[in-house]
Short mmCIF file of C-alpha atoms in Angstrom, two decimals:
data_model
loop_
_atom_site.label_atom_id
_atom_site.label_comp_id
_atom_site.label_asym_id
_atom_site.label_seq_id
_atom_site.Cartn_x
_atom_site.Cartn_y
_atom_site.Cartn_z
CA UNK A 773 0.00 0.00 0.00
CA UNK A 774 2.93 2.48 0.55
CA UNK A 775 4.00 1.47 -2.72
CA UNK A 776 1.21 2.43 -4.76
CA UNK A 777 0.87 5.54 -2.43
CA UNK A 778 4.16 6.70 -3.29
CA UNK A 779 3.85 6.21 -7.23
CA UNK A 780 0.42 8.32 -6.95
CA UNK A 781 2.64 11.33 -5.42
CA UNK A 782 5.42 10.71 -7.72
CA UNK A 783 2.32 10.78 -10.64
CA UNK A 784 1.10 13.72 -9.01
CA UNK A 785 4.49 15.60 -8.76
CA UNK A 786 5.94 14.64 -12.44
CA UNK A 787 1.78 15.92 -13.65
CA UNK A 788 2.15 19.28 -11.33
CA UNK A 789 6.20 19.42 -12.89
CA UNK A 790 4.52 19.13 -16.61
CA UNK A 791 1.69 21.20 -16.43
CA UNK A 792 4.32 24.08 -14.79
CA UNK A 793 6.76 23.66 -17.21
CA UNK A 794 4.24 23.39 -19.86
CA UNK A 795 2.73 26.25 -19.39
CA UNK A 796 6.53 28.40 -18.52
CA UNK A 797 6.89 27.29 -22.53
CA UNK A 798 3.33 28.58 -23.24
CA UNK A 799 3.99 32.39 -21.83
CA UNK A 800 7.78 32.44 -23.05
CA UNK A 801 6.25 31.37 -26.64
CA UNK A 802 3.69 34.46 -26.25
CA UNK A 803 6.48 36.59 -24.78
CA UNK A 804 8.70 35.84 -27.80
CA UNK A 805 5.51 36.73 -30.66
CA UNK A 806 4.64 39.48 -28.75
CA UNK A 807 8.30 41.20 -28.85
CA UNK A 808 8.38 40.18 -32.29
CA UNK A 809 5.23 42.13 -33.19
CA UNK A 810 6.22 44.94 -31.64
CA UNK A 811 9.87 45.29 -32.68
CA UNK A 812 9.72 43.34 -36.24
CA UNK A 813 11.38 46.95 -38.05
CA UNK A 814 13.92 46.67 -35.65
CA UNK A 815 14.29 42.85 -36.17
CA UNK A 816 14.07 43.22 -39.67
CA UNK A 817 16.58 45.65 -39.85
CA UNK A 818 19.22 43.84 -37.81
CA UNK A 819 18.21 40.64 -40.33
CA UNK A 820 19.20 43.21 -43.28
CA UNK A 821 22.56 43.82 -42.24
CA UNK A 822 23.05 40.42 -41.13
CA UNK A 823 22.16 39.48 -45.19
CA UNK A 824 25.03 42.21 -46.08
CA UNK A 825 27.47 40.60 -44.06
CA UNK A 826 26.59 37.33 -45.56
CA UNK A 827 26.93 38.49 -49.04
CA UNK A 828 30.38 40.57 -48.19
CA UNK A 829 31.94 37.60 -46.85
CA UNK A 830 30.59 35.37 -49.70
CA UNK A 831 32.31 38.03 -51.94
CA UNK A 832 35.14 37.90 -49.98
CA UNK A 833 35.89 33.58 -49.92
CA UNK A 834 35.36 33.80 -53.79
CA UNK A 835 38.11 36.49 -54.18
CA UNK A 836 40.00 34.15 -51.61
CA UNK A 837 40.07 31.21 -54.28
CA UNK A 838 41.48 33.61 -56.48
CA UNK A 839 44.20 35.42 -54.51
CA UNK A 840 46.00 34.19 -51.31
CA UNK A 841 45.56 37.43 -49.42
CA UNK A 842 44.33 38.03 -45.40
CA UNK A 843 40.26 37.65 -44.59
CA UNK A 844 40.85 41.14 -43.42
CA UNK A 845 42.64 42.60 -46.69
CA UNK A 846 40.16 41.10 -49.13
CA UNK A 847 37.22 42.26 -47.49
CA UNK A 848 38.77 45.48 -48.09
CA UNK A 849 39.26 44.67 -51.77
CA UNK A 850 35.84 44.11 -52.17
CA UNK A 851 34.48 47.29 -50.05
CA UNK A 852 36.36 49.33 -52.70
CA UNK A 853 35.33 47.44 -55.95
CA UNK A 854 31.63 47.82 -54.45
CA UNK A 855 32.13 51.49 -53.33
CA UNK A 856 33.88 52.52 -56.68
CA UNK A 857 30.71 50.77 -58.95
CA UNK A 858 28.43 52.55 -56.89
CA UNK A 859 30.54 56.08 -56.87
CA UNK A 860 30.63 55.17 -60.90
CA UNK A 861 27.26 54.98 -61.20
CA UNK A 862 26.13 57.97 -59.19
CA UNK A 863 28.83 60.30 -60.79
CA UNK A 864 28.92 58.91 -64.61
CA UNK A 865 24.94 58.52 -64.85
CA UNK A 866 23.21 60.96 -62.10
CA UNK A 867 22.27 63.71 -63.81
CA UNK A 868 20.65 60.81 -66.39
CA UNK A 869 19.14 58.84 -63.30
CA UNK A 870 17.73 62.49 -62.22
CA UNK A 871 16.28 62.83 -65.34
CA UNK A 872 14.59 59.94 -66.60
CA UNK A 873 13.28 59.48 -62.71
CA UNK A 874 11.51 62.91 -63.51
CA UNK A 875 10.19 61.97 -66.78
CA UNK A 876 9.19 58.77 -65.24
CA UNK A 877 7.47 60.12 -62.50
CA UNK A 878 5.45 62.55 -64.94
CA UNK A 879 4.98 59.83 -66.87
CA UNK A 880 3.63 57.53 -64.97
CA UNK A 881 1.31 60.05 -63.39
CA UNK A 882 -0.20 61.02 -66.76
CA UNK A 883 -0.73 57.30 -67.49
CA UNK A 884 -2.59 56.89 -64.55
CA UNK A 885 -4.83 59.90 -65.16
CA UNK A 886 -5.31 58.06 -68.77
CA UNK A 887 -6.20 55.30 -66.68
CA UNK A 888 -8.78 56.45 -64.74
CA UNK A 889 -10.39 58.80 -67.22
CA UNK A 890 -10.87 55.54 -69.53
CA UNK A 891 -12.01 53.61 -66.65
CA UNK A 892 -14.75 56.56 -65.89
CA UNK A 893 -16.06 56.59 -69.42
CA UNK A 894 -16.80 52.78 -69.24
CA UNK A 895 -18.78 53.57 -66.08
CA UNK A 896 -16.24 52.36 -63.33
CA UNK A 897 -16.34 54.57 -60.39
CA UNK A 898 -12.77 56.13 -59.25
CA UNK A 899 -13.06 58.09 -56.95
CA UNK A 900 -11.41 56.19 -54.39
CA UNK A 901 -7.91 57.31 -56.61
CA UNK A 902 -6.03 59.34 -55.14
CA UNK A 903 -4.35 59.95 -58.56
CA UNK A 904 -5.10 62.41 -61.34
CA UNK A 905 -7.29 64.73 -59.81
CA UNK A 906 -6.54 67.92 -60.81
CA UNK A 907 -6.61 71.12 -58.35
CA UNK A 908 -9.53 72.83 -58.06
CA UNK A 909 -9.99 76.83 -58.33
CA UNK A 910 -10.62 78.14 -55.66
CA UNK A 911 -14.16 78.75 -54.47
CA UNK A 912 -15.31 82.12 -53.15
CA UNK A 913 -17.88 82.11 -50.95
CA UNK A 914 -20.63 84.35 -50.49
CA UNK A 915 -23.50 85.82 -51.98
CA UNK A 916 -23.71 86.00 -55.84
CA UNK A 917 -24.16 89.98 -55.61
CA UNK A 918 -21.58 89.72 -53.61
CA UNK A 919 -19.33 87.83 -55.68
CA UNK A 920 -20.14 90.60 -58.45
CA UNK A 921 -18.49 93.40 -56.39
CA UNK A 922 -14.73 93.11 -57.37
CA UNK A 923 -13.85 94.63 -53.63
CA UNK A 924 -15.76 92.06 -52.02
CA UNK A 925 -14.06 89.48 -54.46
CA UNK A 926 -10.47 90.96 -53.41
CA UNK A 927 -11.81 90.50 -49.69
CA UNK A 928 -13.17 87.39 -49.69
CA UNK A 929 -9.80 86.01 -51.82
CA UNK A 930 -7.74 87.26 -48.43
CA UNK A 931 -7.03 84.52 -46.23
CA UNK A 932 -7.73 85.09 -42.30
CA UNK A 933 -5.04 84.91 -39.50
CA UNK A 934 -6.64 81.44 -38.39
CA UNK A 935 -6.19 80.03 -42.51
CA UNK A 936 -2.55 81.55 -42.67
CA UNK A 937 -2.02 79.83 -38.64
CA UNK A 938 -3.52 76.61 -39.98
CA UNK A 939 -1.57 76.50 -43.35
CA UNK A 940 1.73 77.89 -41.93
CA UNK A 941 1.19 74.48 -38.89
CA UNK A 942 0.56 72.14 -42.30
CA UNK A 943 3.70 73.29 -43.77
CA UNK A 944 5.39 72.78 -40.64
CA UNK A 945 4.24 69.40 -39.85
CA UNK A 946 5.01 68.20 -43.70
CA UNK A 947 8.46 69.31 -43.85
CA UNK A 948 9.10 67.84 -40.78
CA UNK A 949 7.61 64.56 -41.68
CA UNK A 950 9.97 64.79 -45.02
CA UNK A 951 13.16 65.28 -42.79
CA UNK A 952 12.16 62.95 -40.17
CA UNK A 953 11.01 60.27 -43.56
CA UNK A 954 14.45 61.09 -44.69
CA UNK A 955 16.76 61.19 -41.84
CA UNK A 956 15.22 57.57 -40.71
CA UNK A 957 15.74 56.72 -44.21
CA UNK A 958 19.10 57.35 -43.79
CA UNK A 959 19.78 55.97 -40.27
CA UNK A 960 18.36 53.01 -41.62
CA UNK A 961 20.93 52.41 -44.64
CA UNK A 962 23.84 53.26 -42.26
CA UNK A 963 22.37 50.94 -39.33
CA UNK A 964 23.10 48.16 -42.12
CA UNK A 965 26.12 49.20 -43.91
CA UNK A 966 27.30 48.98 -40.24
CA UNK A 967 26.55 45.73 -39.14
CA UNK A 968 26.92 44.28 -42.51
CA UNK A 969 30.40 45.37 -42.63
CA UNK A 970 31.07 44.17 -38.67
CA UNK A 971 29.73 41.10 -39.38
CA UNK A 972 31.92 40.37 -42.51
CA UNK A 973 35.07 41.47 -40.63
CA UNK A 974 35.22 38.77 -38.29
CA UNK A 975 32.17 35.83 -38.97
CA UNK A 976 33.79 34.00 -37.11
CA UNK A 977 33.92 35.40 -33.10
CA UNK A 978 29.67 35.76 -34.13
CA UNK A 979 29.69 32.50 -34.91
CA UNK A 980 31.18 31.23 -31.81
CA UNK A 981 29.91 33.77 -29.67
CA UNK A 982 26.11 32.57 -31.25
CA UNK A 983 27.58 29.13 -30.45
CA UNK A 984 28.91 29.31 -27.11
CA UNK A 985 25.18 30.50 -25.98
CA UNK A 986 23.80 27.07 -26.90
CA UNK A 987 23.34 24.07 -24.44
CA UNK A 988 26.96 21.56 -24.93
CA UNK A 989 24.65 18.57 -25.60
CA UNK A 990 23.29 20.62 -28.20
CA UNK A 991 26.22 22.37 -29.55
CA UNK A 992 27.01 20.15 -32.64
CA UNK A 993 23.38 19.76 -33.75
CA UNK A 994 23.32 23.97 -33.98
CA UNK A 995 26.64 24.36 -35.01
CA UNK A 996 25.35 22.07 -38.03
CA UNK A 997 22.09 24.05 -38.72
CA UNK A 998 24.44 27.75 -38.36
CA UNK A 999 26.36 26.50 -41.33
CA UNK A 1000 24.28 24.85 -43.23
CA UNK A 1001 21.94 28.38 -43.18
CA UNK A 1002 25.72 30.29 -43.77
CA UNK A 1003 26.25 28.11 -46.65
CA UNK A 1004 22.26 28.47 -48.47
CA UNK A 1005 22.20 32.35 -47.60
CA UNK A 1006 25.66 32.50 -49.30
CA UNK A 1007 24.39 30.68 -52.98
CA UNK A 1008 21.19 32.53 -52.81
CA UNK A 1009 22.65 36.00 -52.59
CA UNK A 1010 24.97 35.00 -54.90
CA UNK A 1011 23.13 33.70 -57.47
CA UNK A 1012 20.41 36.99 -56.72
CA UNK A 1013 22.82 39.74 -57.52
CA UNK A 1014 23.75 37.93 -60.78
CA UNK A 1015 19.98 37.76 -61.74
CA UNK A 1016 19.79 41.59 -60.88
CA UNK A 1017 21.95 42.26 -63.31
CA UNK A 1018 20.92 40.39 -65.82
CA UNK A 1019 17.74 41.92 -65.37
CA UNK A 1020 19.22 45.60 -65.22
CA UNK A 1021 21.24 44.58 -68.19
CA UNK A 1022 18.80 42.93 -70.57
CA UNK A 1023 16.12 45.31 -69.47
CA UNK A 1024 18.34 48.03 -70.12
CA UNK A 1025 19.34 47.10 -73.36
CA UNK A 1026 15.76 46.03 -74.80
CA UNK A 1027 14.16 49.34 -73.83
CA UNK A 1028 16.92 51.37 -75.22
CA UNK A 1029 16.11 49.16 -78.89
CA UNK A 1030 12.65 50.02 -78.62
CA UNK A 1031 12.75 53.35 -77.86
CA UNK A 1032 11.76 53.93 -74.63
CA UNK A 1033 12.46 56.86 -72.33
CA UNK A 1034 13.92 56.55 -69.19
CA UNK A 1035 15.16 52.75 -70.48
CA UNK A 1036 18.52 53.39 -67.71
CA UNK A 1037 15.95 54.02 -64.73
CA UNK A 1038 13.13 51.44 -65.67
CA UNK A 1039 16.63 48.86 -66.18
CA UNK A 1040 17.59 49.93 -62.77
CA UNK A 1041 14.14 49.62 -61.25
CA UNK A 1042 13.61 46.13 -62.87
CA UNK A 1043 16.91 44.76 -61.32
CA UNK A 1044 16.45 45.91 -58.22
CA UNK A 1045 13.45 44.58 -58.22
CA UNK A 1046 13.91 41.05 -59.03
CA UNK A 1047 15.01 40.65 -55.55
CA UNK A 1048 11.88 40.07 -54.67
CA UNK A 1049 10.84 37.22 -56.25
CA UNK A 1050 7.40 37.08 -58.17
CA UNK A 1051 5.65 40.39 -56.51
CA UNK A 1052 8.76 42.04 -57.59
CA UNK A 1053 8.91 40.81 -61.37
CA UNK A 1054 5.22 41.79 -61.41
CA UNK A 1055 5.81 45.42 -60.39
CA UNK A 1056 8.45 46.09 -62.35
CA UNK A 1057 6.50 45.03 -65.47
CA UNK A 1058 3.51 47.38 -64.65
CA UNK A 1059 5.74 50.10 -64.69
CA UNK A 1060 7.61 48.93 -67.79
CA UNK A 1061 4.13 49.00 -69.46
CA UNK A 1062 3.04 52.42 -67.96
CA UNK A 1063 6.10 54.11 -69.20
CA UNK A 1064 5.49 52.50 -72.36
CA UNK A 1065 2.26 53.81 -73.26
CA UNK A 1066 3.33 57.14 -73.95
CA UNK A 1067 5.64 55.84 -76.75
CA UNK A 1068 2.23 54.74 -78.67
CA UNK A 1069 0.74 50.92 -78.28
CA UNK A 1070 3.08 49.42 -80.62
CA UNK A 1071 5.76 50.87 -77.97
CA UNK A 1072 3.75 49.17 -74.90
CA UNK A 1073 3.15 45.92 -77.12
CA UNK A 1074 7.01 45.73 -77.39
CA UNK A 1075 7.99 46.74 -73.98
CA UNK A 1076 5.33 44.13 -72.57
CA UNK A 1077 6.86 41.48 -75.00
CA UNK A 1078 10.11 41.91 -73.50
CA UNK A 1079 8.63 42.02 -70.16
CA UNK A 1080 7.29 38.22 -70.73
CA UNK A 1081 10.98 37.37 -72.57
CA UNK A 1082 12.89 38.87 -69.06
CA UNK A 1083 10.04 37.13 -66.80
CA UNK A 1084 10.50 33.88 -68.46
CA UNK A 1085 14.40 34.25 -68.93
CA UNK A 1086 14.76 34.63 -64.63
CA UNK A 1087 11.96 32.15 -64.23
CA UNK A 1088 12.69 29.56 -66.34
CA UNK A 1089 16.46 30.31 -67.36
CA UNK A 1090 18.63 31.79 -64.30
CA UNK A 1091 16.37 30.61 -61.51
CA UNK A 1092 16.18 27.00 -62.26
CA UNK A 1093 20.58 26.73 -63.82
CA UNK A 1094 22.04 29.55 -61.11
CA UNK A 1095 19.48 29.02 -57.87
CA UNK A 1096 19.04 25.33 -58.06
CA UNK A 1097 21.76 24.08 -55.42
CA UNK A 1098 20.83 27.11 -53.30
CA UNK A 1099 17.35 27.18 -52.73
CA UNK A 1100 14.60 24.52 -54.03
CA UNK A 1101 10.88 26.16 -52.46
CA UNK A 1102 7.65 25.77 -54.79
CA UNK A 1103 6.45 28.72 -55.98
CA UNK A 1104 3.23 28.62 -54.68
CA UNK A 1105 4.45 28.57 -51.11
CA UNK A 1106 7.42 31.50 -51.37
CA UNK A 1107 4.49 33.29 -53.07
CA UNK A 1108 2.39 32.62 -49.80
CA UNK A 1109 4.96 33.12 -47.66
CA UNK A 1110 5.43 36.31 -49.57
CA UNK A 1111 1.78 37.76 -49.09
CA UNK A 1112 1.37 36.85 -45.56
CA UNK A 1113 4.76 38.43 -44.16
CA UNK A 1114 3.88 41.17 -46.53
CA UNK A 1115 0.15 42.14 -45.02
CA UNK A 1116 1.60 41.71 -41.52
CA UNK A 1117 5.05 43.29 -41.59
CA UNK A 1118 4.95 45.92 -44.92
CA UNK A 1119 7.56 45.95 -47.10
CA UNK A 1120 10.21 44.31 -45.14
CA UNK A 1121 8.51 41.49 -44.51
CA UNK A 1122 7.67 41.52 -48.33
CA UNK A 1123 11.47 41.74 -49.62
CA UNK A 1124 12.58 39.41 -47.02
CA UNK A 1125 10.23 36.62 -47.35
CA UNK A 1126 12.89 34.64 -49.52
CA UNK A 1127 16.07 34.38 -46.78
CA UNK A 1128 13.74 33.78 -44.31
CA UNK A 1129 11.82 30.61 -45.73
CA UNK A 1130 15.35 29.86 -46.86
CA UNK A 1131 16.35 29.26 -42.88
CA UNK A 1132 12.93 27.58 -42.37
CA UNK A 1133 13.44 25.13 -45.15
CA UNK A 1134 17.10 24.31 -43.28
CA UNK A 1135 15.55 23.91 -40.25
CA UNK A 1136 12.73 21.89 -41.54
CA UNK A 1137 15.20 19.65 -43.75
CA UNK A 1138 17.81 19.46 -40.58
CA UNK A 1139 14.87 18.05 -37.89
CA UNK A 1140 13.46 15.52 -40.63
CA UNK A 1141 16.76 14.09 -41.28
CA UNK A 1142 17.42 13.94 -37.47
CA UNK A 1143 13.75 12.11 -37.12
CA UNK A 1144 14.73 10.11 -40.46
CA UNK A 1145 17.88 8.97 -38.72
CA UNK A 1146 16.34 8.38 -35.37
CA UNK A 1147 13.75 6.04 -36.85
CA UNK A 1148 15.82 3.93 -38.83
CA UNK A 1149 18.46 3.41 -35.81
CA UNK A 1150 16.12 1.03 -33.80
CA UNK A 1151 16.30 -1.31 -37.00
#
């Protein structure tokens, strides 16, 4: 009888010792969504530079199979090849990148006001646009013999001290939404140029400092999983940037034979685009087309025709030869993937979805094998 009375208290402790433990797991799981939620940007952010140190070292090991120079020295090679391309391109082709962004911008603006004005004579309602409307003249109010009276006109036309208060606080509050749009723009791209260049200097004391915080028993099964997600980041980033510039290039080039305007800034726009996979090719070709129309149809016609031959070229050309040992996700669930991160987090979450179902898919493919292996051990 003591027997059985001490296995119900040991049944009773190891139930108490489950449901505690259980339900520690439950709130640190909410903890950890909850900080998520709230700092994803930040997250986000840090997970951009993180990708820049990835593809800076990546840069930096292929220069190494080339030359037999310090980690430290080639990373420095590279930071200057990168830095003089980019100086290159801002100094050789700004004043055309300033341009044909203008023209695009008017462009595209008059296309959409084409747009809507078509879509209004087949009866579609638009006035939930924000675009195209032009500015309305002023309305005087008051009486119509007042209105008559060219004094009254002149008085009427003078703003009050509360309209001038009231504009002067708009003003105000725009320009400093501008700066503030600006300077966090800003912050942002130098938050990740610094930790992308940190991390590249020395991946290794992350590594083992992201190591050393793991459990022993579990050290080799993370160390595994860290390189294997090193190693998948590394191909995909490679194998990205050389679809951007294909992109840019044939883009470029295929605009420039048809006679488009703004061909440099729509090639730009498409390459940098086509890091996003699918909602970015998409994009880019509605603009193509936009920017088009105001060549004539036979213009858009073309331009759309090379949008299919550059769609089908990354799709069914680069993706499958260059991306193949780096990254092997169906479309339809990166495209989910895509959406969902999208809605919740904006546009990070949107041009990010790619690395981060790339980790997933390592982490998914890591625990199967490990289940694989521990099922076929008993036999």
């Amino acid at each position: 009888m003591a027997g059985s009375a001490d296995n119900r208290l040991q049944a009773r402790i190891d139930l108490a010792w489950a449901i505690s433990v259980g339900g520690i797991g439950i709130v640190a799981f909410a903890s950890l969504l909850l900080f998520t939620w709230y700092f994803a940007a930040t997250l986000f952010l840090i997970f951009a530079g993180v990708l820049l140190g990835v593809a800076l070292n990546a840069m930096t090991n292929r220069l190494g199979r080339i030359v037999r120079l310090p980690h430290s020295l080639r990373l420095t090679i590279v930071c200057l090849v990168l830095a003089g391309l980019l100086s290159g391109i801002v100094f050789l082709g700004g004043a055309t990148i300033a341009q044909q962004a203008a023209v695009l911008s008017d462009t595209i603006k008059s296309q959409l006001v084409g747009v809507k004005a078509f879509l209004e004579r087949n009866g579609i309602d638009t006035s939930y646009f924000e675009f195209g409307n032009p500015p309305a003249a002023s309305a005087i109010p008051g009486t119509p013999g007042a209105a008559a009276t060219p004094s009254a006109a002149v008085t009427h036309s003078l703003p009050g001290a509360g309209a001038l208060a009231s504009s002067g606080g708009a003003i105000v509050s725009q320009t400093l939404k501008v700066l503030l749009g600006t300077v966090s723009a800003v912050g942002n791209f130098f938050i990740v140029l610094f930790l992308g260049l940190t991390f590249a200097a020395q991946p290794s004391v992350y590594r083992k400092g992201l190591l050393y915080l793991a459990p022993a028993r579990h050290r080799a099964g993370i160390t595994a999983i860290v390189d294997r997600i090193g190693e998948t980041l590394e191909r995909w980033l490679i194998a990205q940037i050389i679809t951007m510039a294909a992109v840019f290039a044939v883009t470029w080039i295929g605009l420039s034979i048809i006679g488009i305007q703004s061909s440099f800034i729509l090639g730009i726009q498409a390459g940098l685009l086509a890091f996003i996979p699918t909602v970015g090719a998409l994009l880019a070709g509605v603009i193509v087309v936009l920017a088009s129309l105001a060549s004539g149809w036979v213009a858009a016609a073309s331009a759309f025709a090379l949008f299919l031959g550059v769609h089908a070229m990354e799709s069914y050309i680069l993706t499958p030869i260059i991306q193949r040992q780096a990254l092997d996700i169906p479309p339809a669930t990166l495209f989910g993937f895509q959406i969902l991160l999208g809605v919740v987090f904006g546009i990070w979450g949107l041009a990010l979805a790619l690395p981060l179902m790339a980790i997933v898919k390592v982490l998914i493919d890591h625990f199967k094998a490990d289940n694989t292996e521990a099922g076929a051990a008993p036999a």
